[in-house]
Short mmCIF file of C-alpha atoms in Angstrom, two decimals:
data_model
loop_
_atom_site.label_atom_id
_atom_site.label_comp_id
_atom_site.label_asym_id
_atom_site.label_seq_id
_atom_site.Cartn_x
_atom_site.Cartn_y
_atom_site.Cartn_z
CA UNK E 1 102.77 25.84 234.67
CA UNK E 2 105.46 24.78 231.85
CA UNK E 3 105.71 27.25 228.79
CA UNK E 4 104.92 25.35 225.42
CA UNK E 5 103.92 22.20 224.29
CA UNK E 6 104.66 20.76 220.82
CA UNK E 7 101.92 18.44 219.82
CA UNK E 8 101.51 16.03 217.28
CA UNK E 9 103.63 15.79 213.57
CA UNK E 10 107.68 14.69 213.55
CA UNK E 11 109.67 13.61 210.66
CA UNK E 12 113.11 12.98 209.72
CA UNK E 13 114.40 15.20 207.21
CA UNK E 14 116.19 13.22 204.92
CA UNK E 15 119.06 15.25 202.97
CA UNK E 16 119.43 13.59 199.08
CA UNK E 17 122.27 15.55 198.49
CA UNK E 18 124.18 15.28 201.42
CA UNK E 19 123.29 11.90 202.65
CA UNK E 20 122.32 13.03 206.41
CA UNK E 21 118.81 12.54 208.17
CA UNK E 22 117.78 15.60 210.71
CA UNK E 23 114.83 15.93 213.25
CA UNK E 24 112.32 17.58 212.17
CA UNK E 25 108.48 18.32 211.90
CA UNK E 26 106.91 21.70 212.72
CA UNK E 27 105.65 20.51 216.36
CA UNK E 28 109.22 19.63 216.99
CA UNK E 29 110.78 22.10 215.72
CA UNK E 30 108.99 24.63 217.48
CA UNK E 31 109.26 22.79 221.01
CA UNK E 32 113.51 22.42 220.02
CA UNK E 33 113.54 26.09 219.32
CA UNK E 34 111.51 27.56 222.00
CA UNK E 35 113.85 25.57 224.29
CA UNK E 36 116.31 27.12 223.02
CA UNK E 37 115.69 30.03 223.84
CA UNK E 38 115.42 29.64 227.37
CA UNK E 39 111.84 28.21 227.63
CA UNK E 40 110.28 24.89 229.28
CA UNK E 41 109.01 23.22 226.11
CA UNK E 42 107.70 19.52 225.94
CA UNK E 43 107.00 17.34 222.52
CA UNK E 44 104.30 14.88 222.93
CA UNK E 45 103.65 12.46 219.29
CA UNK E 46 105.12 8.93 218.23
CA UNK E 47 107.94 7.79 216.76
CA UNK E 48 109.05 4.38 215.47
CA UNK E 49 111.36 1.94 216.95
CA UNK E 50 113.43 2.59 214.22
CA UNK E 51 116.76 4.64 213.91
CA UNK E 52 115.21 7.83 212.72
CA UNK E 53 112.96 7.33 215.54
CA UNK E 54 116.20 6.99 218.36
CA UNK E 55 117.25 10.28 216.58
CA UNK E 56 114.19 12.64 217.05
CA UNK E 57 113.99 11.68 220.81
CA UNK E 58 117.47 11.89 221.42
CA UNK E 59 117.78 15.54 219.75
CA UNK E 60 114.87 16.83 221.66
CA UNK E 61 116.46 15.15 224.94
CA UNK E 62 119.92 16.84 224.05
CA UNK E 63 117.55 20.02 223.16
CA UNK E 64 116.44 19.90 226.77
CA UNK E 65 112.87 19.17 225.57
CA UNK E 66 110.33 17.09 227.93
CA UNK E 67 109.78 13.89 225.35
CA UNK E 68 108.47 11.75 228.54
CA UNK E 69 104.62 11.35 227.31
CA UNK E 70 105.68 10.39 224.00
CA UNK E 71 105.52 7.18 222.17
CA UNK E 72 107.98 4.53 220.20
CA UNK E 73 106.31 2.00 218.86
CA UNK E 74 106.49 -0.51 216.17
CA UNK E 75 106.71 0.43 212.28
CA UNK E 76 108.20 3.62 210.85
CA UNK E 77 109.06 7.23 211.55
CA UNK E 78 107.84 9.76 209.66
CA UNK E 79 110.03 10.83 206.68
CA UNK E 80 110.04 13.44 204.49
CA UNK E 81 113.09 14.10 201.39
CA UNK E 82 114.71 17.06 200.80
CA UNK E 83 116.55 18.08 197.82
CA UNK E 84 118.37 21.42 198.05
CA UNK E 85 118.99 24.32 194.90
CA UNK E 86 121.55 26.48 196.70
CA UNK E 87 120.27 27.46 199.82
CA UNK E 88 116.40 27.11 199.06
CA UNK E 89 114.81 23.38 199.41
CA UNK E 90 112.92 21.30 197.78
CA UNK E 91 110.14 18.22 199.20
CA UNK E 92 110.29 15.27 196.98
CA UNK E 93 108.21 12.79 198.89
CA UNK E 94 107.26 12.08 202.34
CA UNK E 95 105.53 9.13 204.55
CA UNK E 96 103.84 9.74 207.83
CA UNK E 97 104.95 6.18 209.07
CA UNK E 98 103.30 5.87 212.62
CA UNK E 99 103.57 9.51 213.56
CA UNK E 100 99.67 9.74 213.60
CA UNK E 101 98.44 6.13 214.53
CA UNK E 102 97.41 6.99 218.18
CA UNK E 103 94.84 8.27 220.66
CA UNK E 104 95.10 10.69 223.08
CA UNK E 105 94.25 9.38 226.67
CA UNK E 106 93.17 11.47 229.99
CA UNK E 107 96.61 11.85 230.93
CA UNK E 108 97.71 12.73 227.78
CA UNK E 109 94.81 15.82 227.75
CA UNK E 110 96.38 16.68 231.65
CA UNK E 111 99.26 17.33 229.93
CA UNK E 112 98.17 19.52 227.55
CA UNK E 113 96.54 21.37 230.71
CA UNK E 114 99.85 21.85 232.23
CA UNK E 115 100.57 24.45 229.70
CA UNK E 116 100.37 27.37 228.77
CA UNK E 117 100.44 27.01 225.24
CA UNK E 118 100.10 23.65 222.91
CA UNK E 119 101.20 24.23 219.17
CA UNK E 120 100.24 22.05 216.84
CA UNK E 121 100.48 21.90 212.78
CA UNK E 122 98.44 20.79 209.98
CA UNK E 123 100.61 17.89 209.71
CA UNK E 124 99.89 16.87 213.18
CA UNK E 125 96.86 14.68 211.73
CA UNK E 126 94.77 15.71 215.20
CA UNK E 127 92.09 17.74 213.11
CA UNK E 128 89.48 15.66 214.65
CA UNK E 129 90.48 15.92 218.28
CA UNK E 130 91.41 19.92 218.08
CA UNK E 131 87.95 20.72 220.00
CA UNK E 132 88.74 18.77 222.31
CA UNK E 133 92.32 19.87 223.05
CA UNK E 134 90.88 23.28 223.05
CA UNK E 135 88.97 22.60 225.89
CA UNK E 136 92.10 21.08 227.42
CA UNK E 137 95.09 24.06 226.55
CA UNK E 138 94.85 27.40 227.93
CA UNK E 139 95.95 28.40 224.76
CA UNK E 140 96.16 26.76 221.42
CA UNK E 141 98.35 28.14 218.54
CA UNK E 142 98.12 26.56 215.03
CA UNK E 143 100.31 26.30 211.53
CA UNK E 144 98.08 26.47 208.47
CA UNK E 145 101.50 26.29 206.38
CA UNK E 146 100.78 27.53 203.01
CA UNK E 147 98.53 24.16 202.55
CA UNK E 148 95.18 25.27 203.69
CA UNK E 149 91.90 24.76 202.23
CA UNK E 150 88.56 27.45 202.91
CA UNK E 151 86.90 24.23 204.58
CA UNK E 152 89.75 24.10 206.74
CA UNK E 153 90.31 27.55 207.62
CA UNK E 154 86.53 27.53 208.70
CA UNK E 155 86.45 24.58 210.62
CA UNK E 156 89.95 25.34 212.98
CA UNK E 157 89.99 29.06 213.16
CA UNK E 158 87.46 29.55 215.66
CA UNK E 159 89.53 27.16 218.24
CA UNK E 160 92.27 29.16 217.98
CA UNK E 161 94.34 31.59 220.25
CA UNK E 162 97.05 32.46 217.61
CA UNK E 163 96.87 30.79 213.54
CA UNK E 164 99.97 31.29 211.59
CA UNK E 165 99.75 31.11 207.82
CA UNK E 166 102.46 31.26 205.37
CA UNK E 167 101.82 33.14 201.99
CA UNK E 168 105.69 33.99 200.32
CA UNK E 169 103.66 34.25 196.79
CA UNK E 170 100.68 36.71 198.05
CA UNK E 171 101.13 40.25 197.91
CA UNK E 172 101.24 42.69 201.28
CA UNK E 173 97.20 43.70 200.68
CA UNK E 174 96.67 40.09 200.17
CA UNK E 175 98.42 38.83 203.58
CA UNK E 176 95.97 41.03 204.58
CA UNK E 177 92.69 39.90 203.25
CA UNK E 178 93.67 36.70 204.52
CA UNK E 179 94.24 37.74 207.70
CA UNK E 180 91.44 39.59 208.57
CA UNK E 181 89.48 36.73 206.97
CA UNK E 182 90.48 34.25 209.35
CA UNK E 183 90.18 36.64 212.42
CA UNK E 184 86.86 37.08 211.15
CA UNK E 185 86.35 33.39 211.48
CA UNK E 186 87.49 33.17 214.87
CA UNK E 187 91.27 33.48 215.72
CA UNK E 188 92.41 35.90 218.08
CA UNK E 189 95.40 36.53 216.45
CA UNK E 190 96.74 36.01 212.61
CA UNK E 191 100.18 35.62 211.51
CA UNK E 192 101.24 35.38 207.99
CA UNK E 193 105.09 35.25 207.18
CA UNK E 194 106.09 35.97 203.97
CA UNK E 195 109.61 34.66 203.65
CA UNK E 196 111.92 37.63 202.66
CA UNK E 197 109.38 40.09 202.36
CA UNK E 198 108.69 39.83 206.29
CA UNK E 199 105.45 38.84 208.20
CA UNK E 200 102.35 40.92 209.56
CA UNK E 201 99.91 40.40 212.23
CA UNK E 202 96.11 40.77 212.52
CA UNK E 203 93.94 41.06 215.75
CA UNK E 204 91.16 43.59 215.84
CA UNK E 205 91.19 43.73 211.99
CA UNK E 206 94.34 46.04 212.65
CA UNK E 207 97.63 44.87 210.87
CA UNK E 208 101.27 45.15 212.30
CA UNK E 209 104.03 44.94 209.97
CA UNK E 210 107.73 43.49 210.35
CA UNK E 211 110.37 43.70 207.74
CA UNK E 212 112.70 40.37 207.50
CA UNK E 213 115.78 40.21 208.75
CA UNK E 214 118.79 40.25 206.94
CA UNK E 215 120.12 36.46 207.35
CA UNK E 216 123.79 34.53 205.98
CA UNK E 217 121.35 31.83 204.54
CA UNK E 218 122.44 28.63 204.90
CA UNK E 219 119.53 26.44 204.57
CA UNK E 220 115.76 27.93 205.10
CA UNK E 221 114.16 24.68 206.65
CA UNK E 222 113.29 25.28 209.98
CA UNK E 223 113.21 29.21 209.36
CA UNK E 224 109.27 29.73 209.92
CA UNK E 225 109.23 27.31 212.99
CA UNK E 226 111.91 29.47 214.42
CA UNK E 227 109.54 32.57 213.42
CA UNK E 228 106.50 30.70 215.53
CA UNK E 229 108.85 29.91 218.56
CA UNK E 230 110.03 33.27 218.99
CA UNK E 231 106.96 34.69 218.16
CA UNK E 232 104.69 32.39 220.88
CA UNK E 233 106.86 33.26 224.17
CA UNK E 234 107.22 37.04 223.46
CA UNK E 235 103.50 36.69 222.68
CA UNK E 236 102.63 34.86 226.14
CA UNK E 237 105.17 37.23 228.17
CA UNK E 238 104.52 40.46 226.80
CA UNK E 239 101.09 40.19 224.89
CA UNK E 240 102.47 43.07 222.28
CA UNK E 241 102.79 41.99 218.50
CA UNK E 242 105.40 44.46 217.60
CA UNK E 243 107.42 42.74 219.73
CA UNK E 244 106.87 39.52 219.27
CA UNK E 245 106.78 39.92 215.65
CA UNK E 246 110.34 41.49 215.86
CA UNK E 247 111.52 38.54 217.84
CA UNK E 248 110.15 36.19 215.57
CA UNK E 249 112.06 37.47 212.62
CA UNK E 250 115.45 37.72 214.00
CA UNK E 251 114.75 33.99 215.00
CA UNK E 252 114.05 33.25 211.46
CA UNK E 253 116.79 34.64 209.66
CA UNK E 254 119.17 33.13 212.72
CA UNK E 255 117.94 29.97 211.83
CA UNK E 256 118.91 30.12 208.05
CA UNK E 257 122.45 30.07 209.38
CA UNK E 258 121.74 26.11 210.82
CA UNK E 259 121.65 23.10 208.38
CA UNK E 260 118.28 21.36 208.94
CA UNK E 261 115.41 22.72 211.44
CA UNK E 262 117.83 22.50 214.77
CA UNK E 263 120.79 20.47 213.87
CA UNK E 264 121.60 17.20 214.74
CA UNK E 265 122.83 16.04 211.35
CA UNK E 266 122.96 12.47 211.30
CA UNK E 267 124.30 9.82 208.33
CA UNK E 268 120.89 7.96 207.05
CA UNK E 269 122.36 4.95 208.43
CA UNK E 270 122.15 1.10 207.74
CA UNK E 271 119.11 0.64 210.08
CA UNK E 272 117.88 3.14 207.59
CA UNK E 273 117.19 0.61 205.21
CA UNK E 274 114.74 -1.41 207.20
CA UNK E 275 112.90 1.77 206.95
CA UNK E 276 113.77 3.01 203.59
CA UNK E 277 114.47 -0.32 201.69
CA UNK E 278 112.01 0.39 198.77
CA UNK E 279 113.43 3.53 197.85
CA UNK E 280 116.52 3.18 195.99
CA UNK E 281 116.31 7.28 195.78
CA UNK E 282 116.94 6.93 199.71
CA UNK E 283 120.13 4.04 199.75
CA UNK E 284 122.06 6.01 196.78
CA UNK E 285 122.12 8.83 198.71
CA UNK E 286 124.51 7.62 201.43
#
């Protein structure tokens, strides 16, 4: 049985003020960083046959991540631009290019069997297929962001193993709430980070607590998909939220120390103008 499987949304993370593109997207990011810590991960989505594309395939490759199932096909990759205050960031725009024009075939839902754990996002755009992937992955494990709606909450919660959430402006009795809410709803297990004021856990309506980590804070991107890799392999090992919570936030705050999600900083080059060509924002910035 492999460990984790990253399914569905990838981007390029394109860096205004620096003029470098990184992989990126939470599916990928949390396959990248669960290999990195030791595990068998696998990314299955599409990509375009574009530079940006060659670059989120490559890193994951380099990453030691199983990209064999996925797809590069005509038209763009996703893209999403970044523009940084210090070490906080900012999202100024985004296009999902091709990353969600697909279907899933037999094979692809074999894969998912193969398992023990598929992640996948609210970006991933596979809202409609989620029952049936449920059926498919041992376990499933989803990222609400901080972008969820009550209609959405309802309708995914009850598929899921473990739902992450992310709620930096809510206050500790509100994480909560929230929590419990969506347990009620049907997740096994809730997970709300909170960005510096640390994360908590729900399952049984009981909470669990962890306090951040302190962190030399480079750049944040990528800090909560380093929380959910961390967080997902203690999780399947161990089956104890202390500990996975506690591994989750020393992931985190290690992360803040990398520039984009993993790495892999790479000049938004001139192929990047077949894919950016009308935004000027884009072609200033290199």
């Amino acid at each position: 049985m492999r460990r984790l499987l990253g399914l569905g949304d990838n981007t390029v993370d394109l860096y205004l003020t620096t003029g470098l593109m990184y992989p990126g997207g939470n599916a990928v990011n949390v396959a990248a960083l669960s290999a990195r810590l030791g595990e068998t991960a696998s990314y299955l989505g599409v990509v375009g046959q574009d530079a940006p594309g060659d670059l989120v395939l490559r890193a994951l490759r380099h990453e030691g991540v199983d990209v064999t199932r996925c797809r590069q096909v005509p038209g763009s990759t996703s893209w999403s631009k970044v523009v940084h205050r210090g070490t906080d960031r900012t999202f100024t725009g985004s296009d999902l290019g091709v990353s969600t024009r697909w279907e899933l075939t037999l094979d692809d839902f074999d894969f998912v069997s193969a398992h023990d754990v598929t992640h996948v996002s609210l970006y991933s755009g596979l809202n409609d297929l989620l029952p049936r992937i449920r059926e498919a992955a041992p376990r499933l494990s989803f990222d609400f962001s901080s972008e969820w709606t009550d209609a959405h909450l309802e309708d995914v919660a009850p598929l899921l193993d473990v739902a992450f959430l992310s709620a930096a402006e809510h206050d500790e009795r509100g994480c909560v709430e929230l929590a419990r809410r969506v347990e009620r709803l049907g997740a096994r297990v809730v997970v709300v980070t909170r960005g510096e004021h640390g994360a908590l856990a729900v399952t049984g309506g009981e909470p669990t607590f962890v306090a951040a980590e302190p962190a030399d804070v480079v750049d944040t991107l990528g800090a909560g998909d380093a929380f959910i890799a961390a967080f997902l392999n203690v999780w399947l090992d161990r089956g104890d939220l202390p500990s996975a919570l506690r591994a989750g936030a020393r992931e985190a705050a290690r992360n803040c120390a990398t520039l984009g999600a993993f790495g892999h900083g790479t000049p938004i080059t001139p192929d990047g103008d077949l894919v950016f060509a009308e935004d000027p924002g884009l072609r200033n910035a290199r």
